[in-house]
Amino acid sequence: MSDFRMTGGCQCGAVRYALLTQPDNPHICHCRMCQKAFGSFFAPLTGVPLSKFEVTRGALALFRSSDLVERGFCRDCGTPLSFRFIDSDRISVSIGSLDEPEKVEPTHQFGNEARLSWFAKLPNLPGNETTTETDAPKRAADIAASNHQHPDHDTAVWPPKGA
Ligand SMILES: [Zn+2]
Ligand SMILES: [Zn+2]
């Protein structure tokens, strides 16, 4: 038995999960259904066998985007969390919901029929050299001081007592 554990969860902290083995097939999917489900240009996903996926707090809300696919999200804050072919014994999670997304670098892209024509230009957009802290320090400080986002690690109690 390995004690591998990679954790993640939604923005509000109502749903937390753990992967009990190194996730594989890290990829982005540009398909129109993933764009819509994530409200984004693509879905970043990585998978594990179902038996190695554990919801450790709350429960996934589920939407069947087709008869084949079930997408999990947080009912309270809307964070997209999972993707699964219903007849499969695997489940994928959204890489951005992992506590350490930096550790899971995509190696493939799918759904290229819907890839937005300007996708490749994004890294060259002006503004690359700035951060919220340099652009709007007061706002960045106000956000930090009133942050309701769950931290990037498991917590015994959430939200914090008295909050
Ligand atoms: Zn949530
Ligand atoms: Zn897709």
Coordinates of N, CA, C and O and ligand atoms in Angstrom, one line a residue:
M1 N 0.8 -1.2 0.0 CA 0.0 0.0 0.0 C 0.9 1.3 0.0 O 1.7 1.4 0.8
S2 N 0.6 2.1 -1.0 CA 1.3 3.4 -1.0 C 0.5 4.4 -0.1 O -0.7 4.2 0.0
D3 N 1.1 5.4 0.4 CA 0.4 6.4 1.1 C 0.3 7.7 0.3 O 0.2 8.8 0.9
F4 N 0.3 7.5 -1.0 CA 0.2 8.7 -1.9 C -1.1 9.4 -1.6 O -2.2 8.8 -1.4
R5 N -1.1 10.7 -1.5 CA -2.3 11.5 -1.3 C -2.2 12.9 -1.9 O -1.2 13.6 -1.6
M6 N -3.1 13.2 -2.8 CA -3.1 14.5 -3.4 C -4.5 15.1 -3.2 O -5.5 14.4 -3.4
T7 N -4.6 16.2 -2.6 CA -5.9 16.8 -2.2 C -6.3 18.0 -3.0 O -5.5 18.6 -3.7
G8 N -7.7 18.2 -3.0 CA -8.2 19.4 -3.7 C -9.6 19.6 -3.2 O -10.1 18.9 -2.3
G9 N -10.3 20.6 -3.8 CA -11.6 20.9 -3.4 C -12.1 22.2 -4.1 O -11.4 22.8 -4.9
C10 N -13.3 22.5 -3.7 CA -14.0 23.7 -4.4 C -13.5 25.0 -3.7 O -12.8 25.0 -2.7
Q11 N -13.9 26.1 -4.3 CA -13.5 27.4 -3.8 C -14.0 27.6 -2.4 O -13.3 28.2 -1.5
C12 N -15.3 27.3 -2.1 CA -15.8 27.6 -0.8 C -15.5 26.6 0.3 O -15.6 26.9 1.5
G13 N -15.0 25.4 -0.1 CA -14.5 24.5 0.9 C -15.6 23.5 1.4 O -15.4 22.6 2.2
A14 N -16.8 23.6 0.8 CA -17.9 22.6 1.1 C -17.6 21.2 0.6 O -18.1 20.2 1.2
V15 N -16.8 21.1 -0.5 CA -16.5 19.8 -1.0 C -14.9 19.7 -1.1 O -14.3 20.6 -1.6
R16 N -14.4 18.7 -0.5 CA -13.0 18.4 -0.5 C -12.8 16.9 -1.0 O -13.7 16.1 -0.7
Y17 N -11.7 16.7 -1.7 CA -11.5 15.3 -2.1 C -10.0 14.9 -2.0 O -9.2 15.8 -1.9
A18 N -9.8 13.7 -2.2 CA -8.4 13.2 -2.2 C -8.2 12.2 -3.3 O -9.1 11.4 -3.6
L19 N -7.0 12.2 -4.0 CA -6.6 11.2 -4.9 C -5.6 10.3 -4.2 O -4.6 10.8 -3.6
L20 N -5.8 9.0 -4.3 CA -4.9 8.1 -3.5 C -3.9 7.5 -4.4 O -3.1 6.6 -3.9
T21 N -3.8 7.9 -5.6 CA -2.7 7.5 -6.5 C -2.3 8.7 -7.4 O -3.2 9.5 -7.6
Q22 N -1.1 8.6 -7.9 CA -0.7 9.7 -8.9 C -1.7 9.7 -10.0 O -1.9 8.7 -10.7
P23 N -2.3 10.9 -10.3 CA -3.3 11.0 -11.4 C -2.5 10.9 -12.7 O -1.3 11.3 -12.8
D24 N -3.2 10.4 -13.8 CA -2.5 10.3 -15.1 C -3.4 11.0 -16.1 O -4.4 11.6 -15.8
N25 N -2.9 10.9 -17.4 CA -3.5 11.5 -18.5 C -3.9 13.0 -18.2 O -5.0 13.4 -18.5
P26 N -3.0 13.8 -17.7 CA -3.3 15.2 -17.5 C -3.4 15.9 -18.9 O -2.6 15.8 -19.7
H27 N -4.6 16.6 -19.0 CA -4.8 17.1 -20.4 C -5.8 18.4 -20.3 O -6.3 18.6 -19.2
I28 N -5.8 19.1 -21.4 CA -6.9 20.1 -21.5 C -7.8 19.7 -22.6 O -7.4 19.1 -23.6
C29 N -9.1 19.9 -22.4 CA -10.1 19.6 -23.4 C -10.8 20.9 -23.8 O -11.4 21.6 -23.0
H30 N -10.7 21.1 -25.1 CA -11.3 22.4 -25.7 C -12.7 22.2 -26.2 O -13.3 23.1 -26.7
C31 N -13.3 21.0 -26.0 CA -14.6 20.7 -26.6 C -15.6 21.7 -26.0 O -15.5 22.3 -25.0
R32 N -16.7 22.0 -26.8 CA -17.7 23.0 -26.4 C -18.4 22.7 -25.1 O -18.7 23.6 -24.4
M33 N -18.5 21.4 -24.8 CA -19.2 21.0 -23.6 C -18.3 21.3 -22.4 O -18.7 21.8 -21.3
C34 N -17.0 21.1 -22.5 CA -16.1 21.5 -21.5 C -16.0 23.0 -21.3 O -15.9 23.5 -20.2
Q35 N -16.0 23.7 -22.4 CA -15.9 25.2 -22.3 C -17.1 25.6 -21.5 O -17.0 26.5 -20.6
K36 N -18.3 25.1 -21.8 CA -19.5 25.6 -21.1 C -19.5 25.2 -19.7 O -19.8 25.9 -18.8
A37 N -19.1 23.9 -19.4 CA -19.1 23.4 -18.0 C -18.2 24.1 -17.1 O -18.4 24.3 -15.9
F38 N -17.1 24.6 -17.7 CA -16.1 25.3 -16.9 C -16.2 26.8 -17.0 O -15.5 27.6 -16.3
G39 N -17.0 27.3 -17.9 CA -17.2 28.7 -18.2 C -15.8 29.3 -18.6 O -15.5 30.4 -18.3
S40 N -15.1 28.5 -19.3 CA -13.7 28.9 -19.7 C -13.4 28.4 -21.1 O -14.2 28.0 -21.8
F41 N -12.1 28.6 -21.5 CA -11.7 28.3 -22.8 C -11.5 26.8 -23.0 O -11.4 26.3 -24.1
F42 N -11.2 26.1 -21.9 CA -10.9 24.6 -22.0 C -11.1 24.1 -20.6 O -11.2 24.9 -19.6
A43 N -11.2 22.8 -20.4 CA -11.2 22.1 -19.1 C -9.9 21.4 -18.9 O -9.4 20.7 -19.7
P44 N -9.2 21.7 -17.8 CA -8.0 21.0 -17.4 C -8.3 19.8 -16.5 O -8.9 20.0 -15.4
L45 N -8.0 18.6 -17.0 CA -8.4 17.4 -16.2 C -7.3 16.4 -16.1 O -6.4 16.3 -17.0
T46 N -7.4 15.6 -15.0 CA -6.5 14.5 -14.8 C -7.2 13.4 -14.0 O -8.1 13.7 -13.2
G47 N -6.9 12.1 -14.3 CA -7.7 11.1 -13.8 C -7.1 10.0 -12.9 O -5.8 9.9 -12.9
V48 N -7.9 9.4 -12.2 CA -7.5 8.2 -11.4 C -8.6 7.1 -11.4 O -9.7 7.4 -11.8
P49 N -8.3 5.9 -11.1 CA -9.3 4.9 -10.9 C -10.3 5.4 -9.8 O -9.9 6.0 -8.8
L50 N -11.6 5.1 -10.0 CA -12.6 5.5 -9.1 C -12.3 5.0 -7.7 O -12.5 5.7 -6.7
S51 N -11.7 3.9 -7.5 CA -11.3 3.3 -6.2 C -10.3 4.1 -5.5 O -10.0 4.0 -4.3
K52 N -9.6 5.0 -6.3 CA -8.5 5.8 -5.7 C -9.0 7.3 -5.5 O -8.2 8.2 -5.3
F53 N -10.3 7.5 -5.6 CA -10.9 8.8 -5.5 C -11.8 8.8 -4.3 O -12.6 7.9 -4.1
E54 N -11.6 9.8 -3.4 CA -12.4 9.8 -2.2 C -12.9 11.3 -1.9 O -12.1 12.2 -2.0
V55 N -14.2 11.4 -1.7 CA -14.7 12.7 -1.3 C -14.6 12.7 0.2 O -15.1 11.9 0.9
T56 N -13.8 13.7 0.7 CA -13.5 13.7 2.2 C -14.4 14.8 2.9 O -14.4 14.8 4.2
R57 N -15.1 15.6 2.2 CA -16.0 16.6 2.9 C -17.1 16.9 1.9 O -16.9 17.1 0.7
G58 N -18.4 16.9 2.4 CA -19.5 17.2 1.6 C -19.8 16.2 0.5 O -19.5 15.0 0.7
A59 N -20.4 16.6 -0.6 CA -20.7 15.7 -1.7 C -20.7 16.4 -3.0 O -21.0 17.6 -3.0
L60 N -20.4 15.7 -4.0 CA -20.4 16.3 -5.4 C -21.8 16.5 -5.8 O -22.7 15.6 -5.6
A61 N -22.2 17.6 -6.3 CA -23.4 17.8 -7.1 C -23.1 17.3 -8.5 O -22.0 17.4 -9.0
L62 N -24.1 16.6 -9.1 CA -23.8 16.0 -10.4 C -24.7 16.5 -11.5 O -25.9 16.7 -11.3
F63 N -24.2 16.7 -12.7 CA -25.0 17.1 -13.9 C -24.6 16.1 -15.0 O -23.4 16.0 -15.3
R64 N -25.6 15.5 -15.6 CA -25.3 14.6 -16.8 C -25.3 15.5 -18.0 O -26.4 15.9 -18.5
S65 N -24.1 15.8 -18.5 CA -24.1 16.7 -19.7 C -24.5 15.9 -21.0 O -24.8 16.5 -22.0
S66 N -24.5 14.6 -20.9 CA -25.1 13.7 -21.9 C -25.4 12.4 -21.2 O -25.1 12.3 -20.0
D67 N -26.0 11.4 -21.9 CA -26.2 10.2 -21.3 C -25.0 9.4 -20.9 O -25.0 8.5 -20.1
L68 N -23.8 9.9 -21.5 CA -22.6 9.2 -21.3 C -21.7 9.8 -20.1 O -20.9 9.1 -19.6
V69 N -21.9 11.0 -19.8 CA -21.0 11.8 -19.0 C -21.7 12.5 -17.8 O -22.7 13.1 -17.9
E70 N -21.0 12.3 -16.6 CA -21.5 13.0 -15.4 C -20.4 14.0 -15.0 O -19.2 13.6 -14.9
R71 N -20.8 15.2 -14.7 CA -19.9 16.2 -14.3 C -20.2 16.6 -12.9 O -21.4 16.9 -12.6
G72 N -19.2 16.6 -12.0 CA -19.4 17.0 -10.6 C -19.0 18.4 -10.3 O -18.0 18.9 -10.9
F73 N -19.7 19.1 -9.4 CA -19.4 20.4 -9.1 C -19.8 20.7 -7.6 O -20.5 19.8 -7.0
C74 N -19.5 21.8 -7.1 CA -20.0 22.2 -5.8 C -21.3 22.9 -5.9 O -21.4 24.0 -6.6
R75 N -22.3 22.4 -5.2 CA -23.6 23.1 -5.3 C -23.6 24.4 -4.6 O -24.4 25.3 -5.0
D76 N -22.7 24.7 -3.7 CA -22.7 26.0 -3.0 C -22.0 27.1 -3.7 O -22.4 28.2 -3.7
C77 N -20.8 26.7 -4.3 CA -20.0 27.8 -5.0 C -19.8 27.6 -6.5 O -19.3 28.5 -7.1
G78 N -20.2 26.4 -7.0 CA -20.2 26.3 -8.5 C -18.9 25.8 -9.1 O -18.8 25.6 -10.3
T79 N -17.9 25.6 -8.2 CA -16.6 25.1 -8.8 C -16.7 23.8 -9.5 O -17.2 22.8 -9.0
P80 N -16.3 23.7 -10.8 CA -16.3 22.4 -11.5 C -15.2 21.5 -10.9 O -14.1 21.9 -10.8
L81 N -15.6 20.3 -10.6 CA -14.7 19.4 -9.8 C -14.3 18.1 -10.5 O -13.2 17.6 -10.4
S82 N -15.3 17.5 -11.2 CA -15.0 16.2 -11.8 C -15.7 16.0 -13.1 O -16.6 16.7 -13.5
F83 N -15.2 14.9 -13.8 CA -15.7 14.5 -15.1 C -15.6 13.0 -15.1 O -14.6 12.4 -14.7
R84 N -16.7 12.3 -15.5 CA -16.6 10.8 -15.6 C -17.6 10.3 -16.6 O -18.7 10.7 -16.7
F85 N -17.0 9.4 -17.5 CA -17.9 8.6 -18.3 C -18.6 7.6 -17.4 O -18.0 6.8 -16.6
I86 N -19.9 7.5 -17.4 CA -20.7 6.8 -16.5 C -20.4 5.3 -16.5 O -20.5 4.6 -15.5
D87 N -20.0 4.8 -17.7 CA -19.7 3.3 -17.7 C -18.2 3.0 -17.4 O -17.8 1.9 -17.6
S88 N -17.5 4.1 -16.9 CA -16.1 3.9 -16.7 C -15.8 3.7 -15.2 O -16.5 4.1 -14.4
D89 N -14.7 3.0 -14.9 CA -14.2 2.9 -13.5 C -13.2 3.9 -13.2 O -12.4 3.7 -12.3
R90 N -13.2 5.0 -14.0 CA -12.2 6.1 -13.7 C -13.0 7.4 -13.5 O -14.1 7.5 -13.9
I91 N -12.3 8.3 -12.9 CA -12.9 9.7 -12.7 C -11.7 10.7 -12.9 O -10.6 10.4 -12.5
S92 N -12.1 11.8 -13.5 CA -11.1 12.9 -13.7 C -11.5 14.0 -12.8 O -12.7 14.2 -12.5
V93 N -10.5 14.8 -12.3 CA -10.8 16.0 -11.5 C -10.2 17.2 -12.2 O -9.3 17.0 -13.1
S94 N -10.7 18.3 -11.9 CA -10.2 19.6 -12.6 C -8.9 19.9 -11.9 O -8.7 20.0 -10.7
I95 N -7.9 20.1 -12.8 CA -6.5 20.4 -12.3 C -6.5 21.6 -11.4 O -5.8 21.7 -10.4
G96 N -7.3 22.6 -11.8 CA -7.3 23.9 -11.1 C -7.9 23.8 -9.6 O -7.6 24.6 -8.8
S97 N -8.6 22.7 -9.4 CA -9.2 22.5 -8.0 C -8.3 21.8 -7.1 O -8.5 21.7 -5.9
L98 N -7.2 21.2 -7.7 CA -6.2 20.6 -6.8 C -5.5 21.6 -5.9 O -5.3 22.8 -6.3
D99 N -5.1 21.2 -4.8 CA -4.4 22.2 -3.9 C -3.0 22.6 -4.4 O -2.5 23.7 -4.2
E100 N -2.4 21.7 -5.3 CA -1.1 22.0 -5.9 C -1.2 21.8 -7.4 O -0.5 20.8 -7.9
P101 N -1.9 22.6 -8.1 CA -2.1 22.4 -9.6 C -0.8 22.4 -10.3 O -0.6 21.8 -11.4
E102 N 0.2 23.1 -9.8 CA 1.5 23.2 -10.4 C 2.2 21.8 -10.6 O 3.0 21.6 -11.5
K103 N 1.7 20.9 -9.8 CA 2.3 19.5 -9.8 C 1.8 18.7 -11.0 O 2.3 17.6 -11.2
V104 N 0.7 19.1 -11.7 CA 0.1 18.3 -12.7 C 0.1 19.1 -14.0 O -0.8 19.8 -14.3
E105 N 1.1 18.9 -14.8 CA 1.3 19.6 -16.0 C 0.6 18.8 -17.2 O 0.9 17.6 -17.4
P106 N -0.3 19.4 -17.9 CA -1.0 18.7 -19.0 C 0.0 18.3 -20.1 O 1.0 18.9 -20.4
T107 N -0.3 17.1 -20.6 CA 0.6 16.5 -21.7 C -0.1 16.3 -23.0 O 0.5 15.9 -24.0
H108 N -1.4 16.5 -23.0 CA -2.2 16.3 -24.2 C -3.3 17.4 -24.3 O -3.6 18.0 -23.3
Q109 N -3.8 17.6 -25.5 CA -5.1 18.4 -25.6 C -6.0 17.7 -26.5 O -5.7 17.0 -27.5
F110 N -7.3 17.8 -26.2 CA -8.4 17.1 -26.9 C -9.4 18.1 -27.3 O -9.4 19.3 -26.9
G111 N -10.4 17.7 -28.0 CA -11.6 18.5 -28.4 C -11.1 19.7 -29.2 O -11.8 20.8 -29.2
N112 N -10.1 19.5 -30.1 CA -9.5 20.6 -30.8 C -10.4 21.2 -31.9 O -10.2 22.3 -32.4
E113 N -11.5 20.4 -32.2 CA -12.5 21.0 -33.1 C -13.1 22.3 -32.6 O -13.6 23.1 -33.4
A114 N -13.1 22.5 -31.3 CA -13.7 23.7 -30.7 C -12.7 24.7 -30.1 O -13.1 25.7 -29.6
R115 N -11.4 24.3 -30.3 CA -10.4 25.2 -29.8 C -10.6 26.6 -30.3 O -10.7 26.8 -31.5
L116 N -10.6 27.6 -29.5 CA -10.8 29.0 -29.9 C -9.6 29.5 -30.7 O -8.5 29.2 -30.5
S117 N -10.0 30.2 -31.8 CA -8.9 30.6 -32.8 C -7.8 31.4 -32.2 O -6.7 31.3 -32.7
W118 N -8.1 32.1 -31.1 CA -7.1 33.0 -30.5 C -6.4 32.4 -29.3 O -5.6 33.0 -28.6
F119 N -6.7 31.1 -29.1 CA -6.1 30.4 -27.9 C -4.6 30.6 -27.9 O -4.0 30.9 -26.8
A120 N -3.9 30.4 -29.0 CA -2.4 30.4 -29.0 C -1.8 31.7 -28.7 O -0.6 31.9 -28.4
K121 N -2.7 32.8 -28.9 CA -2.1 34.1 -28.7 C -2.1 34.6 -27.2 O -1.5 35.6 -26.8
L122 N -2.8 33.8 -26.3 CA -3.0 34.3 -25.0 C -1.7 34.6 -24.2 O -1.7 35.6 -23.5
P123 N -0.7 33.8 -24.3 CA 0.5 34.1 -23.5 C 1.2 35.4 -23.9 O 2.0 36.0 -23.1
N124 N 0.8 35.9 -25.1 CA 1.5 37.1 -25.6 C 0.7 38.4 -25.3 O 1.0 39.4 -25.8
L125 N -0.5 38.2 -24.7 CA -1.3 39.4 -24.4 C -0.5 40.4 -23.6 O 0.3 40.0 -22.7
P126 N -0.7 41.7 -23.8 CA -0.1 42.7 -22.9 C -0.5 42.5 -21.5 O -1.7 42.1 -21.2
G127 N 0.3 42.9 -20.5 CA 0.0 42.7 -19.1 C 0.7 41.6 -18.5 O 0.5 41.3 -17.3
N128 N 1.4 40.8 -19.2 CA 2.1 39.6 -18.8 C 3.0 39.9 -17.6 O 3.3 39.0 -16.7
E129 N 3.6 41.1 -17.5 CA 4.6 41.4 -16.5 C 4.0 41.9 -15.2 O 4.7 42.1 -14.2
T130 N 2.7 42.1 -15.1 CA 2.1 42.7 -13.9 C 1.3 41.7 -13.1 O 1.0 40.6 -13.6
T131 N 1.0 42.0 -11.8 CA 0.2 41.2 -11.0 C -0.9 42.1 -10.3 O -0.8 43.3 -10.4
T132 N -1.9 41.4 -9.7 CA -2.9 42.2 -9.0 C -2.3 43.1 -8.0 O -2.7 44.2 -7.7
E133 N -1.2 42.5 -7.3 CA -0.5 43.3 -6.3 C 0.1 44.6 -6.8 O 0.1 45.6 -6.1
T134 N 0.7 44.5 -8.0 CA 1.3 45.7 -8.6 C 0.3 46.6 -9.2 O 0.4 47.8 -9.2
D135 N -0.7 46.0 -9.9 CA -1.7 46.8 -10.6 C -2.7 47.5 -9.6 O -3.1 48.7 -9.9
A136 N -3.1 46.9 -8.6 CA -4.1 47.4 -7.7 C -3.9 46.9 -6.2 O -4.6 46.1 -5.7
P137 N -2.8 47.5 -5.6 CA -2.4 47.0 -4.3 C -3.5 47.1 -3.2 O -3.6 46.2 -2.4
K138 N -4.2 48.2 -3.2 CA -5.3 48.4 -2.2 C -6.3 47.3 -2.4 O -6.7 46.7 -1.4
R139 N -6.8 47.0 -3.6 CA -7.8 46.0 -3.8 C -7.2 44.6 -3.5 O -7.9 43.8 -2.9
A140 N -6.0 44.4 -3.8 CA -5.4 43.1 -3.5 C -5.3 42.9 -2.0 O -5.6 41.8 -1.5
A141 N -5.0 43.9 -1.3 CA -5.0 43.8 0.2 C -6.4 43.6 0.8 O -6.6 42.8 1.7
D142 N -7.4 44.3 0.2 CA -8.8 44.2 0.7 C -9.3 42.8 0.5 O -10.0 42.2 1.3
I143 N -8.9 42.2 -0.7 CA -9.3 40.8 -1.0 C -8.6 39.9 0.0 O -9.3 39.0 0.5
A144 N -7.3 40.0 0.2 CA -6.6 39.2 1.1 C -7.2 39.2 2.5 O -7.3 38.2 3.2
A145 N -7.6 40.4 2.9 CA -8.2 40.6 4.3 C -9.6 40.0 4.4 O -10.0 39.9 5.6
S146 N -10.3 39.8 3.3 CA -11.7 39.3 3.5 C -11.9 38.0 2.7 O -13.0 37.8 2.2
N147 N -10.8 37.3 2.5 CA -10.8 36.1 1.7 C -11.7 35.0 2.2 O -11.5 34.6 3.4
H148 N -12.7 34.5 1.4 CA -13.5 33.4 1.9 C -13.2 32.1 1.2 O -13.9 31.1 1.3
Q149 N -12.1 32.1 0.4 CA -11.7 30.9 -0.3 C -11.0 29.9 0.7 O -10.2 30.3 1.5
H150 N -11.4 28.6 0.5 CA -10.8 27.6 1.3 C -9.3 27.6 1.0 O -8.9 27.7 -0.1
P151 N -8.4 27.4 2.1 CA -7.0 27.3 1.8 C -6.6 26.1 1.0 O -7.4 25.1 1.0
D152 N -5.4 26.1 0.5 CA -4.9 25.0 -0.4 C -4.4 23.8 0.5 O -3.3 23.3 0.2
H153 N -5.2 23.4 1.4 CA -4.8 22.2 2.2 C -6.1 21.8 3.0 O -7.0 22.6 3.2
D154 N -6.1 20.5 3.5 CA -7.3 20.1 4.2 C -7.3 20.8 5.6 O -6.3 21.3 6.1
T155 N -8.6 21.0 6.0 CA -8.8 21.7 7.3 C -9.7 20.8 8.2 O -10.6 20.1 7.6
A156 N -9.5 20.8 9.5 CA -10.4 20.0 10.4 C -11.8 20.6 10.4 O -12.8 19.9 10.5
V157 N -11.9 21.9 10.4 CA -13.2 22.6 10.6 C -13.2 23.7 9.5 O -12.3 24.5 9.4
W158 N -14.3 23.8 8.8 CA -14.5 24.9 7.8 C -16.0 25.2 7.7 O -16.8 24.3 7.6
P159 N -16.4 26.5 7.6 CA -15.5 27.6 7.8 C -15.0 27.7 9.2 O -15.5 27.1 10.1
P160 N -13.9 28.6 9.4 CA -13.3 28.7 10.7 C -14.4 29.1 11.8 O -15.2 29.9 11.4
K161 N -14.2 28.6 13.0 CA -15.2 29.0 14.0 C -15.2 30.5 14.2 O -14.1 31.1 14.2
G162 N -16.4 31.1 14.3 CA -16.5 32.5 14.6 C -16.5 33.3 13.3 O -16.7 34.5 13.3
A163 N -16.3 32.7 12.1 CA -16.2 33.4 10.9 C -17.7 33.7 10.4 O -18.6 33.0 10.7
Ligands
ZN1 ZN -17.9 25.1 -2.9
ZN2 ZN -14.4 18.1 -23.4

